[in-house]
Amino acid sequence: MTFLLEDGNQLFTGALVLMLMIAVLEGVMTLIGAGLSDLLDNLLPDFDINAEVPDTGLSGGLTKLLGWLRFGEVPALILLIAFLVSFGISGLLIQMFLEAYLGTLLPAWILAMPVLLLALPQVRFVGNIMRRFAIRDETEAVGRDSFVGRKAVITLGEATAGSPAEARFSDEFGTTHYVMVEPYDEDEMFSQGQQVVLVEAHGASFRGIRPNS
């Protein structure tokens, strides 16, 4: 316990404590008929990452990173928990190794970025595993082919040819789906809040056009 509370470990221990708090909160909300996972999925896509840094390319980079992490294909709560666990455990293991072989701990701020870079591939690994279950469930319920022709709203990022953004729509059963969308026409661009029509699947994402009306 003393090791976990040392100055160099508090950031990583805090990540694990936050993960436990989220798990407890999710359990409580499930018991009362609510869902933290659904709440998080509905809140995060509407966060405007373009408000403070227009035309800097941050939106496209963030969108690609979130897509790489399987955000939109896997519940955001699962990815958040995977990140907190990966970040916390990776940081503590490195500090444990340093203390055992060097007899000292590094300040958390020095390790934060390397540990972050170690945690992200682990989050993607978890996302890939969970995505297989999501695709299996989706195949049993509503296939991806049925997404063509749907109207979706861009919720995160700015979509250009070769750089998809996240979009959201609800099917006839009331289920919310998140997909990555890029314009069908190379010269087209879709911004956040804009409605698009999905016209074809394109790898893991979809191509879309502006609605006629």
Short mmCIF file of C-alpha atoms in Angstrom, two decimals:
data_model
loop_
_atom_site.label_atom_id
_atom_site.label_comp_id
_atom_site.label_asym_id
_atom_site.label_seq_id
_atom_site.Cartn_x
_atom_site.Cartn_y
_atom_site.Cartn_z
CA MET A 1 0.00 0.00 0.00
CA THR A 2 2.88 2.35 0.79
CA PHE A 3 4.28 1.74 -2.70
CA LEU A 4 0.94 2.67 -4.32
CA LEU A 5 0.77 5.96 -2.42
CA GLU A 6 4.30 7.14 -3.09
CA ASP A 7 4.55 10.45 -4.96
CA GLY A 8 5.74 8.89 -8.20
CA ASN A 9 2.86 6.40 -8.21
CA GLN A 10 -0.11 8.55 -7.26
CA LEU A 11 -1.04 9.32 -10.89
CA PHE A 12 -1.16 5.64 -11.81
CA THR A 13 -2.85 4.57 -8.57
CA GLY A 14 -5.39 7.34 -9.14
CA ALA A 15 -6.23 5.92 -12.57
CA LEU A 16 -7.02 2.53 -10.99
CA VAL A 17 -9.06 4.15 -8.21
CA LEU A 18 -11.04 6.11 -10.81
CA MET A 19 -11.67 2.88 -12.71
CA LEU A 20 -13.06 1.26 -9.53
CA MET A 21 -15.26 4.28 -8.86
CA ILE A 22 -16.65 4.14 -12.40
CA ALA A 23 -17.35 0.40 -12.02
CA VAL A 24 -19.21 1.01 -8.77
CA LEU A 25 -21.18 3.89 -10.29
CA GLU A 26 -22.11 1.75 -13.27
CA GLY A 27 -23.34 -0.98 -10.94
CA VAL A 28 -25.46 1.47 -8.95
CA MET A 29 -26.94 3.07 -12.06
CA THR A 30 -27.75 -0.35 -13.50
CA LEU A 31 -29.63 -1.24 -10.32
CA ILE A 32 -31.77 1.89 -10.58
CA GLY A 33 -32.51 1.26 -14.25
CA ALA A 34 -30.02 3.67 -15.80
CA GLY A 35 -26.82 3.03 -17.68
CA LEU A 36 -23.55 4.93 -17.35
CA SER A 37 -22.35 3.38 -20.61
CA ASP A 38 -25.31 4.74 -22.59
CA LEU A 39 -24.96 8.13 -20.92
CA LEU A 40 -21.28 8.32 -21.81
CA ASP A 41 -21.89 7.23 -25.41
CA ASN A 42 -24.52 9.95 -25.79
CA LEU A 43 -22.38 12.67 -24.23
CA LEU A 44 -18.92 12.14 -25.70
CA PRO A 45 -19.74 12.33 -29.45
CA ASP A 46 -21.31 15.76 -29.00
CA PHE A 47 -18.10 17.28 -27.58
CA ASP A 48 -16.95 19.96 -30.00
CA ILE A 49 -13.20 19.55 -30.45
CA ASN A 50 -13.12 22.27 -33.11
CA ALA A 51 -14.32 25.13 -30.91
CA GLU A 52 -10.91 26.40 -29.80
CA VAL A 53 -8.55 25.24 -32.56
CA PRO A 54 -10.15 25.79 -35.99
CA ASP A 55 -8.31 24.72 -39.12
CA THR A 56 -5.36 23.19 -37.27
CA GLY A 57 -5.95 19.55 -38.27
CA LEU A 58 -6.61 18.53 -34.66
CA SER A 59 -10.11 17.32 -35.50
CA GLY A 60 -8.93 14.96 -38.21
CA GLY A 61 -6.11 13.64 -36.06
CA LEU A 62 -8.37 13.06 -33.08
CA THR A 63 -11.00 11.39 -35.26
CA LYS A 64 -8.40 9.00 -36.70
CA LEU A 65 -7.09 8.21 -33.21
CA LEU A 66 -10.58 7.49 -31.89
CA GLY A 67 -11.32 5.32 -34.92
CA TRP A 68 -8.05 3.43 -34.37
CA LEU A 69 -9.12 2.81 -30.77
CA ARG A 70 -12.50 1.50 -32.06
CA PHE A 71 -14.42 4.41 -30.56
CA GLY A 72 -17.95 4.29 -31.98
CA GLU A 73 -17.71 0.53 -32.59
CA VAL A 74 -17.25 -0.35 -28.92
CA PRO A 75 -19.00 1.31 -25.95
CA ALA A 76 -16.96 4.30 -24.77
CA LEU A 77 -17.19 3.13 -21.15
CA ILE A 78 -15.34 -0.09 -21.99
CA LEU A 79 -12.59 1.84 -23.76
CA LEU A 80 -12.32 4.29 -20.85
CA ILE A 81 -11.99 1.48 -18.31
CA ALA A 82 -9.46 -0.30 -20.53
CA PHE A 83 -7.41 2.90 -20.74
CA LEU A 84 -7.47 3.52 -16.98
CA VAL A 85 -6.46 -0.07 -16.21
CA SER A 86 -3.73 -0.11 -18.88
CA PHE A 87 -2.37 3.29 -17.86
CA GLY A 88 -2.41 2.52 -14.15
CA ILE A 89 -0.94 -0.96 -14.28
CA SER A 90 1.70 -0.08 -16.90
CA GLY A 91 2.87 2.87 -14.85
CA LEU A 92 3.04 0.89 -11.61
CA LEU A 93 4.91 -1.99 -13.25
CA ILE A 94 7.52 0.37 -14.67
CA GLN A 95 7.95 2.06 -11.30
CA MET A 96 8.20 -1.33 -9.59
CA PHE A 97 10.96 -2.34 -12.03
CA LEU A 98 12.82 0.94 -11.49
CA GLU A 99 12.62 0.63 -7.73
CA ALA A 100 13.83 -2.98 -7.81
CA TYR A 101 16.80 -2.38 -10.09
CA LEU A 102 17.66 1.29 -9.57
CA GLY A 103 16.38 1.81 -6.05
CA THR A 104 14.34 4.89 -6.98
CA LEU A 105 11.11 6.03 -8.62
CA LEU A 106 10.79 8.51 -11.45
CA PRO A 107 8.43 11.49 -11.11
CA ALA A 108 5.04 10.67 -12.57
CA TRP A 109 5.18 13.58 -15.02
CA ILE A 110 8.27 12.08 -16.66
CA LEU A 111 6.62 8.68 -17.09
CA ALA A 112 3.16 9.95 -18.04
CA MET A 113 3.74 10.25 -21.80
CA PRO A 114 5.65 6.95 -22.26
CA VAL A 115 2.99 5.13 -20.22
CA LEU A 116 0.27 6.79 -22.30
CA LEU A 117 1.92 5.51 -25.48
CA LEU A 118 2.08 2.03 -23.95
CA ALA A 119 -1.56 2.15 -22.86
CA LEU A 120 -3.10 3.15 -26.20
CA PRO A 121 -2.19 -0.10 -28.05
CA GLN A 122 -3.62 -2.04 -25.12
CA VAL A 123 -6.87 -0.11 -25.43
CA ARG A 124 -6.97 -0.90 -29.15
CA PHE A 125 -6.38 -4.59 -28.35
CA VAL A 126 -9.37 -4.58 -26.00
CA GLY A 127 -11.39 -2.64 -28.58
CA ASN A 128 -10.61 -5.20 -31.28
CA ILE A 129 -11.75 -8.04 -29.02
CA MET A 130 -14.96 -6.28 -27.98
CA ARG A 131 -15.61 -5.22 -31.59
CA ARG A 132 -15.84 -8.87 -32.60
CA PHE A 133 -18.66 -9.36 -30.12
CA ALA A 134 -20.30 -6.13 -31.28
CA ILE A 135 -20.14 -7.20 -34.93
CA ARG A 136 -21.53 -10.61 -34.04
CA ASP A 137 -24.46 -9.04 -32.15
CA GLU A 138 -24.97 -6.53 -34.96
CA THR A 139 -25.08 -9.32 -37.54
CA GLU A 140 -27.76 -11.09 -35.55
CA ALA A 141 -29.84 -7.91 -35.19
CA VAL A 142 -29.24 -5.28 -37.89
CA GLY A 143 -26.63 -5.98 -40.58
CA ARG A 144 -24.27 -3.32 -41.88
CA ASP A 145 -25.86 -3.61 -45.32
CA SER A 146 -29.06 -2.18 -43.86
CA PHE A 147 -27.20 1.00 -42.92
CA VAL A 148 -27.07 2.08 -46.56
CA GLY A 149 -29.77 4.64 -47.20
CA ARG A 150 -29.93 5.79 -43.58
CA LYS A 151 -29.68 9.42 -42.62
CA ALA A 152 -26.98 10.09 -40.04
CA VAL A 153 -25.67 13.19 -38.27
CA ILE A 154 -21.96 13.98 -38.02
CA THR A 155 -21.24 14.02 -34.27
CA LEU A 156 -17.46 14.20 -34.02
CA GLY A 157 -14.87 15.65 -36.36
CA GLU A 158 -14.89 16.89 -39.92
CA ALA A 159 -15.27 14.40 -42.78
CA THR A 160 -13.27 14.74 -45.98
CA ALA A 161 -12.28 12.19 -48.61
CA GLY A 162 -9.95 9.69 -46.97
CA SER A 163 -10.54 11.16 -43.50
CA PRO A 164 -13.86 9.92 -42.09
CA ALA A 165 -15.68 11.45 -39.13
CA GLU A 166 -18.05 9.85 -36.67
CA ALA A 167 -21.79 9.93 -37.37
CA ARG A 168 -24.80 8.71 -35.43
CA PHE A 169 -28.24 7.44 -36.39
CA SER A 170 -31.03 5.37 -34.86
CA ASP A 171 -32.62 2.37 -36.57
CA GLU A 172 -36.27 1.40 -36.58
CA PHE A 173 -35.81 -0.43 -33.27
CA GLY A 174 -34.55 2.70 -31.55
CA THR A 175 -30.97 1.39 -31.35
CA THR A 176 -28.30 4.06 -31.75
CA HIS A 177 -25.44 3.25 -34.12
CA TYR A 178 -22.14 5.07 -34.55
CA VAL A 179 -20.34 4.79 -37.89
CA MET A 180 -17.38 6.46 -39.55
CA VAL A 181 -18.39 8.44 -42.65
CA GLU A 182 -16.48 10.17 -45.42
CA PRO A 183 -17.90 12.04 -48.44
CA TYR A 184 -18.73 10.09 -51.58
CA ASP A 185 -17.49 13.01 -53.70
CA GLU A 186 -13.80 13.82 -53.24
CA ASP A 187 -14.41 17.60 -53.17
CA GLU A 188 -17.17 17.35 -50.56
CA MET A 189 -16.79 18.04 -46.84
CA PHE A 190 -19.13 17.29 -43.93
CA SER A 191 -18.90 19.27 -40.69
CA GLN A 192 -20.16 18.49 -37.20
CA GLY A 193 -23.95 18.62 -36.90
CA GLN A 194 -24.51 18.10 -40.64
CA GLN A 195 -26.88 15.40 -41.87
CA VAL A 196 -25.70 12.89 -44.47
CA VAL A 197 -27.15 9.91 -46.30
CA LEU A 198 -25.11 6.71 -46.20
CA VAL A 199 -24.79 5.45 -49.76
CA GLU A 200 -22.21 2.65 -49.57
CA ALA A 201 -19.92 0.74 -47.26
CA HIS A 202 -16.24 1.53 -47.72
CA GLY A 203 -14.08 -0.83 -45.69
CA ALA A 204 -14.78 -0.24 -42.01
CA SER A 205 -16.49 3.09 -42.74
CA PHE A 206 -19.24 4.42 -45.05
CA ARG A 207 -19.45 6.98 -47.80
CA GLY A 208 -22.19 9.56 -47.67
CA ILE A 209 -23.84 12.36 -49.62
CA ARG A 210 -25.88 15.39 -48.69
CA PRO A 211 -29.62 14.70 -48.45
CA ASN A 212 -31.75 16.06 -51.28
CA SER A 213 -33.89 18.06 -48.91
#
